[in-house]
Structures are given as structure tokens and as C-alpha cells.
Amino acid sequence: MSLTPKQRYLVEALGAMAVYMAVLPLAILAYKHYAPTAVWVRVLLAALPMLPLFYVMTAVIRLVRRQDELQQRIQFEGVAFGFAVTITFCFTWFFLQRFDVVPSIDLIWVAAIGLWAWAIGKLLAKRRYS
Amino acid sequence: MKNRLKVLRAERDWTQQDLAERLGVSRQTVNAIEKGKYDPSLPVAFRIAGVFAQRIEEIFFPEDA
């Protein structure tokens, strides 16, 4: 049975996310249990959950390369929308922070907003062409 | 750009999925082309012409034509 590009991506991404869900608590437990002082060990533990995420990133690139021209255009419009929203958010938050209106936040929120904006951008682009 | 894709497909009793597989694109892409919401690239237009054994200008034509 041949899988569509989307199905292949889901298999790859879900597999990698399962590995991520297994590795993340292990890395946190190891850090809390051994409390390593060596920087390189802490870097190693912090980077461990990133390995499956790196695989997801390459899976996204493989997905886009396997897709046809309209699907690639939809991906591009989604990424463009997501990028614009994320940059706008970053600049707005940066100035609000500089004027002591909002507190400093973790960088992970930028990733979360980028991913959601990308997904919304893709939905909007999909609607345009259906 | 307008096109006769839907008519040509119906004449052959093909579904959008049938045509998509012959063209090597997704069903959504065939649907978007048929509705005039997406103009295909030249390579895909040539593949469409090949599948229907017609010239490109017999399948695609400008809005004001």
C-alpha cells in the first residue's frame, strides 16, 4: 500500500513525537537525580529531546518536497502568514516589555505562536483554493 | 484562466481522483484547477494536455475569451 505524502509525514512525525515523549522525562529525571555540574553533561541532557524534534523538522521538509505544486504553494502561504504573525508578536512584545507593560516570557512561546500561526495560515490558504 | 477540465473529465467518466492519479497531483489540486481557483504550471498543463490528447489552448483559455 502506497502512502500519500501527508500520511508518510504523519507516520514519521508521530513516531518521532513518541520518541520525544519518552526521552523528555528521562532527560529531566536524569538531570534532577544526578544534578550534573559539568556543562557538557547538562548540554547533552538538554539536547537529547531535540534529536527527535530535529527528525520532525526534516520530515516537514520531506513532506513539502513530496507534495505537488498547489500543496507547496499552500505550505508557502501558511509559512509566510506564520512568520508575519510571529515577527509582529515578537516586536510588539519587545516594545511592551521595554516600556514595562508586560513581563519577560520564555522563548518557547515564540515557537508555540509560530506553530499555531503556521497552522492557521495553512487553513486560510487551503480555503482560498477549495 | 478558464478551462474545460471538468467537461473533458466527465466525458471520460473519470473521478477527480482518477485524473489526479494520471497527472501525479492531489485530488485537491484537480478540484482547484477545475474551479478556476488555481492556474497550473506549464509542466502540469502539458501533462493535462497529454492525458486528454489535446493542445493546451484547447483546454485552457483566458477569462475574457
PDB file of N, CA, C and O in Angstrom, chain A residues 64-125:
ATOM      1  N   VAL A  64       7.099  18.562   2.253  1.00  0.00           N
ATOM      2  CA  VAL A  64       6.932  19.647   1.278  1.00  0.00           C
ATOM      3  C   VAL A  64       7.528  19.254  -0.076  1.00  0.00           C
ATOM      4  O   VAL A  64       6.947  19.531  -1.128  1.00  0.00           O
ATOM      5  N   ARG A  65       8.654  18.552  -0.047  1.00  0.00           N
ATOM      6  CA  ARG A  65       9.290  18.135  -1.313  1.00  0.00           C
ATOM      7  C   ARG A  65       8.475  17.093  -2.050  1.00  0.00           C
ATOM      8  O   ARG A  65       8.534  17.012  -3.276  1.00  0.00           O
ATOM      9  N   ARG A  66       7.701  16.275  -1.310  1.00  0.00           N
ATOM     10  CA  ARG A  66       6.898  15.222  -1.948  1.00  0.00           C
ATOM     11  C   ARG A  66       5.572  15.769  -2.468  1.00  0.00           C
ATOM     12  O   ARG A  66       4.897  15.114  -3.253  1.00  0.00           O
ATOM     13  N   GLN A  67       5.171  16.949  -1.977  1.00  0.00           N
ATOM     14  CA  GLN A  67       3.847  17.464  -2.335  1.00  0.00           C
ATOM     15  C   GLN A  67       3.831  18.059  -3.745  1.00  0.00           C
ATOM     16  O   GLN A  67       4.882  18.403  -4.296  1.00  0.00           O
ATOM     17  N   ASP A  68       2.613  18.207  -4.287  1.00  0.00           N
ATOM     18  CA  ASP A  68       2.520  18.797  -5.624  1.00  0.00           C
ATOM     19  C   ASP A  68       2.563  20.322  -5.529  1.00  0.00           C
ATOM     20  O   ASP A  68       2.649  20.898  -4.441  1.00  0.00           O
ATOM     21  N   GLU A  69       2.487  20.983  -6.690  1.00  0.00           N
ATOM     22  CA  GLU A  69       2.743  22.432  -6.721  1.00  0.00           C
ATOM     23  C   GLU A  69       1.722  23.260  -5.933  1.00  0.00           C
ATOM     24  O   GLU A  69       2.094  24.245  -5.293  1.00  0.00           O
ATOM     25  N   LEU A  70       0.448  22.867  -5.972  1.00  0.00           N
ATOM     26  CA  LEU A  70      -0.549  23.639  -5.219  1.00  0.00           C
ATOM     27  C   LEU A  70      -0.358  23.439  -3.716  1.00  0.00           C
ATOM     28  O   LEU A  70      -0.436  24.395  -2.936  1.00  0.00           O
ATOM     29  N   GLN A  71      -0.078  22.201  -3.329  1.00  0.00           N
ATOM     30  CA  GLN A  71       0.157  21.936  -1.900  1.00  0.00           C
ATOM     31  C   GLN A  71       1.385  22.699  -1.404  1.00  0.00           C
ATOM     32  O   GLN A  71       1.398  23.207  -0.287  1.00  0.00           O
ATOM     33  N   GLN A  72       2.409  22.788  -2.260  1.00  0.00           N
ATOM     34  CA  GLN A  72       3.610  23.552  -1.878  1.00  0.00           C
ATOM     35  C   GLN A  72       3.279  25.036  -1.741  1.00  0.00           C
ATOM     36  O   GLN A  72       3.784  25.715  -0.864  1.00  0.00           O
ATOM     37  N   ARG A  73       2.399  25.534  -2.624  1.00  0.00           N
ATOM     38  CA  ARG A  73       2.009  26.948  -2.527  1.00  0.00           C
ATOM     39  C   ARG A  73       1.250  27.197  -1.227  1.00  0.00           C
ATOM     40  O   ARG A  73       1.452  28.209  -0.562  1.00  0.00           O
ATOM     41  N   ILE A  74       0.365  26.247  -0.866  1.00  0.00           N
ATOM     42  CA  ILE A  74      -0.399  26.381   0.380  1.00  0.00           C
ATOM     43  C   ILE A  74       0.556  26.376   1.580  1.00  0.00           C
ATOM     44  O   ILE A  74       0.409  27.183   2.499  1.00  0.00           O
ATOM     45  N   GLN A  75       1.555  25.484   1.528  1.00  0.00           N
ATOM     46  CA  GLN A  75       2.554  25.459   2.602  1.00  0.00           C
ATOM     47  C   GLN A  75       3.280  26.805   2.686  1.00  0.00           C
ATOM     48  O   GLN A  75       3.481  27.347   3.773  1.00  0.00           O
ATOM     49  N   PHE A  76       3.662  27.327   1.523  1.00  0.00           N
ATOM     50  CA  PHE A  76       4.396  28.594   1.500  1.00  0.00           C
ATOM     51  C   PHE A  76       3.552  29.730   2.085  1.00  0.00           C
ATOM     52  O   PHE A  76       4.033  30.525   2.905  1.00  0.00           O
ATOM     53  N   GLU A  77       2.281  29.804   1.671  1.00  0.00           N
ATOM     54  CA  GLU A  77       1.415  30.863   2.186  1.00  0.00           C
ATOM     55  C   GLU A  77       1.204  30.707   3.698  1.00  0.00           C
ATOM     56  O   GLU A  77       1.127  31.700   4.419  1.00  0.00           O
ATOM     57  N   GLY A  78       1.110  29.460   4.151  1.00  0.00           N
ATOM     58  CA  GLY A  78       0.970  29.198   5.587  1.00  0.00           C
ATOM     59  C   GLY A  78       2.200  29.655   6.361  1.00  0.00           C
ATOM     60  O   GLY A  78       2.086  30.321   7.398  1.00  0.00           O
ATOM     61  N   VAL A  79       3.380  29.321   5.832  1.00  0.00           N
ATOM     62  CA  VAL A  79       4.630  29.713   6.492  1.00  0.00           C
ATOM     63  C   VAL A  79       4.776  31.237   6.474  1.00  0.00           C
ATOM     64  O   VAL A  79       5.175  31.838   7.485  1.00  0.00           O
ATOM     65  N   ALA A  80       4.424  31.869   5.353  1.00  0.00           N
ATOM     66  CA  ALA A  80       4.532  33.338   5.249  1.00  0.00           C
ATOM     67  C   ALA A  80       3.628  34.008   6.277  1.00  0.00           C
ATOM     68  O   ALA A  80       4.032  34.954   6.966  1.00  0.00           O
ATOM     69  N   PHE A  81       2.397  33.486   6.423  1.00  0.00           N
ATOM     70  CA  PHE A  81       1.456  34.027   7.405  1.00  0.00           C
ATOM     71  C   PHE A  81       2.001  33.823   8.819  1.00  0.00           C
ATOM     72  O   PHE A  81       2.014  34.754   9.638  1.00  0.00           O
ATOM     73  N   GLY A  82       2.468  32.600   9.077  1.00  0.00           N
ATOM     74  CA  GLY A  82       3.010  32.286  10.405  1.00  0.00           C
ATOM     75  C   GLY A  82       4.206  33.158  10.748  1.00  0.00           C
ATOM     76  O   GLY A  82       4.323  33.639  11.877  1.00  0.00           O
ATOM     77  N   PHE A  83       5.083  33.363   9.782  1.00  0.00           N
ATOM     78  CA  PHE A  83       6.274  34.191  10.001  1.00  0.00           C
ATOM     79  C   PHE A  83       5.858  35.633  10.317  1.00  0.00           C
ATOM     80  O   PHE A  83       6.373  36.240  11.268  1.00  0.00           O
ATOM     81  N   ALA A  84       4.916  36.163   9.527  1.00  0.00           N
ATOM     82  CA  ALA A  84       4.472  37.551   9.723  1.00  0.00           C
ATOM     83  C   ALA A  84       3.847  37.744  11.106  1.00  0.00           C
ATOM     84  O   ALA A  84       4.148  38.718  11.812  1.00  0.00           O
ATOM     85  N   VAL A  85       2.994  36.793  11.496  1.00  0.00           N
ATOM     86  CA  VAL A  85       2.329  36.885  12.804  1.00  0.00           C
ATOM     87  C   VAL A  85       3.360  36.804  13.935  1.00  0.00           C
ATOM     88  O   VAL A  85       3.328  37.592  14.887  1.00  0.00           O
ATOM     89  N   THR A  86       4.312  35.864  13.797  1.00  0.00           N
ATOM     90  CA  THR A  86       5.306  35.667  14.862  1.00  0.00           C
ATOM     91  C   THR A  86       6.214  36.885  15.004  1.00  0.00           C
ATOM     92  O   THR A  86       6.499  37.332  16.121  1.00  0.00           O
ATOM     93  N   ILE A  87       6.671  37.428  13.873  1.00  0.00           N
ATOM     94  CA  ILE A  87       7.537  38.612  13.921  1.00  0.00           C
ATOM     95  C   ILE A  87       6.783  39.795  14.534  1.00  0.00           C
ATOM     96  O   ILE A  87       7.312  40.525  15.375  1.00  0.00           O
ATOM     97  N   THR A  88       5.518  39.957  14.124  1.00  0.00           N
ATOM     98  CA  THR A  88       4.702  41.050  14.668  1.00  0.00           C
ATOM     99  C   THR A  88       4.547  40.884  16.180  1.00  0.00           C
ATOM    100  O   THR A  88       4.674  41.857  16.943  1.00  0.00           O
ATOM    101  N   PHE A  89       4.270  39.636  16.605  1.00  0.00           N
ATOM    102  CA  PHE A  89       4.144  39.362  18.040  1.00  0.00           C
ATOM    103  C   PHE A  89       5.443  39.711  18.775  1.00  0.00           C
ATOM    104  O   PHE A  89       5.417  40.371  19.821  1.00  0.00           O
ATOM    105  N   CYS A  90       6.579  39.267  18.217  1.00  0.00           N
ATOM    106  CA  CYS A  90       7.882  39.483  18.875  1.00  0.00           C
ATOM    107  C   CYS A  90       8.171  40.979  19.043  1.00  0.00           C
ATOM    108  O   CYS A  90       8.583  41.420  20.119  1.00  0.00           O
ATOM    109  N   PHE A  91       7.967  41.740  17.977  1.00  0.00           N
ATOM    110  CA  PHE A  91       8.242  43.182  18.057  1.00  0.00           C
ATOM    111  C   PHE A  91       7.289  43.864  19.035  1.00  0.00           C
ATOM    112  O   PHE A  91       7.697  44.718  19.833  1.00  0.00           O
ATOM    113  N   THR A  92       6.012  43.494  18.975  1.00  0.00           N
ATOM    114  CA  THR A  92       5.026  44.112  19.865  1.00  0.00           C
ATOM    115  C   THR A  92       5.384  43.823  21.319  1.00  0.00           C
ATOM    116  O   THR A  92       5.417  44.737  22.161  1.00  0.00           O
ATOM    117  N   TRP A  93       5.682  42.537  21.599  1.00  0.00           N
ATOM    118  CA  TRP A  93       6.019  42.154  22.985  1.00  0.00           C
ATOM    119  C   TRP A  93       7.305  42.843  23.433  1.00  0.00           C
ATOM    120  O   TRP A  93       7.405  43.307  24.573  1.00  0.00           O
ATOM    121  N   PHE A  94       8.290  42.910  22.511  1.00  0.00           N
ATOM    122  CA  PHE A  94       9.569  43.537  22.840  1.00  0.00           C
ATOM    123  C   PHE A  94       9.371  44.987  23.291  1.00  0.00           C
ATOM    124  O   PHE A  94       9.892  45.421  24.328  1.00  0.00           O
ATOM    125  N   PHE A  95       8.565  45.761  22.539  1.00  0.00           N
ATOM    126  CA  PHE A  95       8.357  47.173  22.894  1.00  0.00           C
ATOM    127  C   PHE A  95       7.540  47.319  24.171  1.00  0.00           C
ATOM    128  O   PHE A  95       7.827  48.165  25.016  1.00  0.00           O
ATOM    129  N   LEU A  96       6.514  46.452  24.314  1.00  0.00           N
ATOM    130  CA  LEU A  96       5.703  46.492  25.538  1.00  0.00           C
ATOM    131  C   LEU A  96       6.574  46.171  26.763  1.00  0.00           C
ATOM    132  O   LEU A  96       6.422  46.788  27.825  1.00  0.00           O
ATOM    133  N   GLN A  97       7.500  45.245  26.581  1.00  0.00           N
ATOM    134  CA  GLN A  97       8.409  44.855  27.665  1.00  0.00           C
ATOM    135  C   GLN A  97       9.348  46.014  27.999  1.00  0.00           C
ATOM    136  O   GLN A  97       9.618  46.291  29.174  1.00  0.00           O
ATOM    137  N   ARG A  98       9.850  46.678  26.957  1.00  0.00           N
ATOM    138  CA  ARG A  98      10.774  47.800  27.171  1.00  0.00           C
ATOM    139  C   ARG A  98      10.104  48.962  27.904  1.00  0.00           C
ATOM    140  O   ARG A  98      10.754  49.734  28.595  1.00  0.00           O
ATOM    141  N   PHE A  99       8.786  49.079  27.708  1.00  0.00           N
ATOM    142  CA  PHE A  99       8.040  50.144  28.391  1.00  0.00           C
ATOM    143  C   PHE A  99       7.377  49.616  29.675  1.00  0.00           C
ATOM    144  O   PHE A  99       6.428  50.224  30.184  1.00  0.00           O
ATOM    145  N   ASP A 100       7.872  48.487  30.147  1.00  0.00           N
ATOM    146  CA  ASP A 100       7.415  47.898  31.414  1.00  0.00           C
ATOM    147  C   ASP A 100       5.911  47.647  31.482  1.00  0.00           C
ATOM    148  O   ASP A 100       5.282  47.833  32.537  1.00  0.00           O
ATOM    149  N   VAL A 101       5.344  47.264  30.351  1.00  0.00           N
ATOM    150  CA  VAL A 101       3.905  46.960  30.334  1.00  0.00           C
ATOM    151  C   VAL A 101       3.683  45.464  30.568  1.00  0.00           C
ATOM    152  O   VAL A 101       2.732  45.072  31.246  1.00  0.00           O
ATOM    153  N   VAL A 102       4.562  44.638  29.990  1.00  0.00           N
ATOM    154  CA  VAL A 102       4.404  43.184  30.118  1.00  0.00           C
ATOM    155  C   VAL A 102       5.701  42.582  30.678  1.00  0.00           C
ATOM    156  O   VAL A 102       6.771  43.188  30.537  1.00  0.00           O
ATOM    157  N   PRO A 103       5.592  41.381  31.280  1.00  0.00           N
ATOM    158  CA  PRO A 103       6.817  40.753  31.812  1.00  0.00           C
ATOM    159  C   PRO A 103       7.611  40.041  30.708  1.00  0.00           C
ATOM    160  O   PRO A 103       7.108  39.852  29.602  1.00  0.00           O
ATOM    161  N   SER A 104       8.809  39.625  31.047  1.00  0.00           N
ATOM    162  CA  SER A 104       9.613  38.828  30.134  1.00  0.00           C
ATOM    163  C   SER A 104       9.029  37.420  30.068  1.00  0.00           C
ATOM    164  O   SER A 104       8.587  36.878  31.080  1.00  0.00           O
ATOM    165  N   ILE A 105       9.003  36.841  28.860  1.00  0.00           N
ATOM    166  CA  ILE A 105       8.447  35.479  28.745  1.00  0.00           C
ATOM    167  C   ILE A 105       9.483  34.544  28.136  1.00  0.00           C
ATOM    168  O   ILE A 105      10.448  34.992  27.511  1.00  0.00           O
ATOM    169  N   ASP A 106       9.224  33.222  28.295  1.00  0.00           N
ATOM    170  CA  ASP A 106      10.137  32.218  27.740  1.00  0.00           C
ATOM    171  C   ASP A 106      10.056  32.214  26.215  1.00  0.00           C
ATOM    172  O   ASP A 106       8.986  32.441  25.627  1.00  0.00           O
ATOM    173  N   LEU A 107      11.197  31.873  25.589  1.00  0.00           N
ATOM    174  CA  LEU A 107      11.249  31.800  24.124  1.00  0.00           C
ATOM    175  C   LEU A 107      10.319  30.734  23.553  1.00  0.00           C
ATOM    176  O   LEU A 107       9.911  30.825  22.396  1.00  0.00           O
ATOM    177  N   ILE A 108       9.976  29.747  24.381  1.00  0.00           N
ATOM    178  CA  ILE A 108       9.131  28.651  23.891  1.00  0.00           C
ATOM    179  C   ILE A 108       7.787  29.182  23.378  1.00  0.00           C
ATOM    180  O   ILE A 108       7.167  28.594  22.495  1.00  0.00           O
ATOM    181  N   TRP A 109       7.349  30.345  23.942  1.00  0.00           N
ATOM    182  CA  TRP A 109       6.080  30.938  23.490  1.00  0.00           C
ATOM    183  C   TRP A 109       6.165  31.398  22.049  1.00  0.00           C
ATOM    184  O   TRP A 109       5.176  31.382  21.326  1.00  0.00           O
ATOM    185  N   VAL A 110       7.349  31.822  21.642  1.00  0.00           N
ATOM    186  CA  VAL A 110       7.535  32.231  20.236  1.00  0.00           C
ATOM    187  C   VAL A 110       7.318  31.024  19.325  1.00  0.00           C
ATOM    188  O   VAL A 110       6.641  31.119  18.291  1.00  0.00           O
ATOM    189  N   ALA A 111       7.875  29.862  19.738  1.00  0.00           N
ATOM    190  CA  ALA A 111       7.696  28.638  18.957  1.00  0.00           C
ATOM    191  C   ALA A 111       6.217  28.250  18.903  1.00  0.00           C
ATOM    192  O   ALA A 111       5.694  27.885  17.845  1.00  0.00           O
ATOM    193  N   ALA A 112       5.549  28.343  20.060  1.00  0.00           N
ATOM    194  CA  ALA A 112       4.135  27.959  20.121  1.00  0.00           C
ATOM    195  C   ALA A 112       3.296  28.862  19.216  1.00  0.00           C
ATOM    196  O   ALA A 112       2.452  28.387  18.445  1.00  0.00           O
ATOM    197  N   ILE A 113       3.538  30.163  19.280  1.00  0.00           N
ATOM    198  CA  ILE A 113       2.777  31.100  18.444  1.00  0.00           C
ATOM    199  C   ILE A 113       3.097  30.873  16.970  1.00  0.00           C
ATOM    200  O   ILE A 113       2.205  30.878  16.116  1.00  0.00           O
ATOM    201  N   GLY A 114       4.374  30.629  16.668  1.00  0.00           N
ATOM    202  CA  GLY A 114       4.768  30.358  15.279  1.00  0.00           C
ATOM    203  C   GLY A 114       4.060  29.143  14.720  1.00  0.00           C
ATOM    204  O   GLY A 114       3.552  29.176  13.594  1.00  0.00           O
ATOM    205  N   LEU A 115       3.987  28.070  15.515  1.00  0.00           N
ATOM    206  CA  LEU A 115       3.342  26.842  15.040  1.00  0.00           C
ATOM    207  C   LEU A 115       1.843  27.047  14.824  1.00  0.00           C
ATOM    208  O   LEU A 115       1.283  26.609  13.822  1.00  0.00           O
ATOM    209  N   TRP A 116       1.201  27.724  15.783  1.00  0.00           N
ATOM    210  CA  TRP A 116      -0.242  27.966  15.640  1.00  0.00           C
ATOM    211  C   TRP A 116      -0.536  28.887  14.459  1.00  0.00           C
ATOM    212  O   TRP A 116      -1.477  28.644  13.696  1.00  0.00           O
ATOM    213  N   ALA A 117       0.285  29.920  14.304  1.00  0.00           N
ATOM    214  CA  ALA A 117       0.069  30.864  13.191  1.00  0.00           C
ATOM    215  C   ALA A 117       0.296  30.162  11.854  1.00  0.00           C
ATOM    216  O   ALA A 117      -0.423  30.421  10.881  1.00  0.00           O
ATOM    217  N   TRP A 118       1.276  29.270  11.802  1.00  0.00           N
ATOM    218  CA  TRP A 118       1.537  28.495  10.587  1.00  0.00           C
ATOM    219  C   TRP A 118       0.309  27.637  10.247  1.00  0.00           C
ATOM    220  O   TRP A 118      -0.139  27.586   9.094  1.00  0.00           O
ATOM    221  N   ALA A 119      -0.235  26.955  11.268  1.00  0.00           N
ATOM    222  CA  ALA A 119      -1.406  26.095  11.055  1.00  0.00           C
ATOM    223  C   ALA A 119      -2.600  26.927  10.575  1.00  0.00           C
ATOM    224  O   ALA A 119      -3.304  26.530   9.638  1.00  0.00           O
ATOM    225  N   ILE A 120      -2.820  28.091  11.207  1.00  0.00           N
ATOM    226  CA  ILE A 120      -3.952  28.941  10.802  1.00  0.00           C
ATOM    227  C   ILE A 120      -3.728  29.455   9.380  1.00  0.00           C
ATOM    228  O   ILE A 120      -4.644  29.465   8.552  1.00  0.00           O
ATOM    229  N   GLY A 121      -2.488  29.853   9.081  1.00  0.00           N
ATOM    230  CA  GLY A 121      -2.159  30.335   7.733  1.00  0.00           C
ATOM    231  C   GLY A 121      -2.421  29.278   6.682  1.00  0.00           C
ATOM    232  O   GLY A 121      -2.928  29.575   5.591  1.00  0.00           O
ATOM    233  N   LYS A 122      -2.099  28.030   7.005  1.00  0.00           N
ATOM    234  CA  LYS A 122      -2.342  26.936   6.062  1.00  0.00           C
ATOM    235  C   LYS A 122      -3.836  26.722   5.841  1.00  0.00           C
ATOM    236  O   LYS A 122      -4.278  26.501   4.713  1.00  0.00           O
ATOM    237  N   LEU A 123      -4.608  26.793   6.929  1.00  0.00           N
ATOM    238  CA  LEU A 123      -6.066  26.640   6.808  1.00  0.00           C
ATOM    239  C   LEU A 123      -6.658  27.724   5.920  1.00  0.00           C
ATOM    240  O   LEU A 123      -7.494  27.456   5.055  1.00  0.00           O
ATOM    241  N   LEU A 124      -6.205  28.973   6.134  1.00  0.00           N
ATOM    242  CA  LEU A 124      -6.704  30.098   5.330  1.00  0.00           C
ATOM    243  C   LEU A 124      -6.346  29.899   3.865  1.00  0.00           C
ATOM    244  O   LEU A 124      -7.170  30.129   2.972  1.00  0.00           O
ATOM    245  N   ALA A 125      -5.085  29.477   3.603  1.00  0.00           N
ATOM    246  CA  ALA A 125      -4.646  29.263   2.217  1.00  0.00           C
ATOM    247  C   ALA A 125      -5.439  28.129   1.576  1.00  0.00           C
ATOM    248  O   ALA A 125      -5.836  28.224   0.407  1.00  0.00           O
TER     249      ALA A 125
END
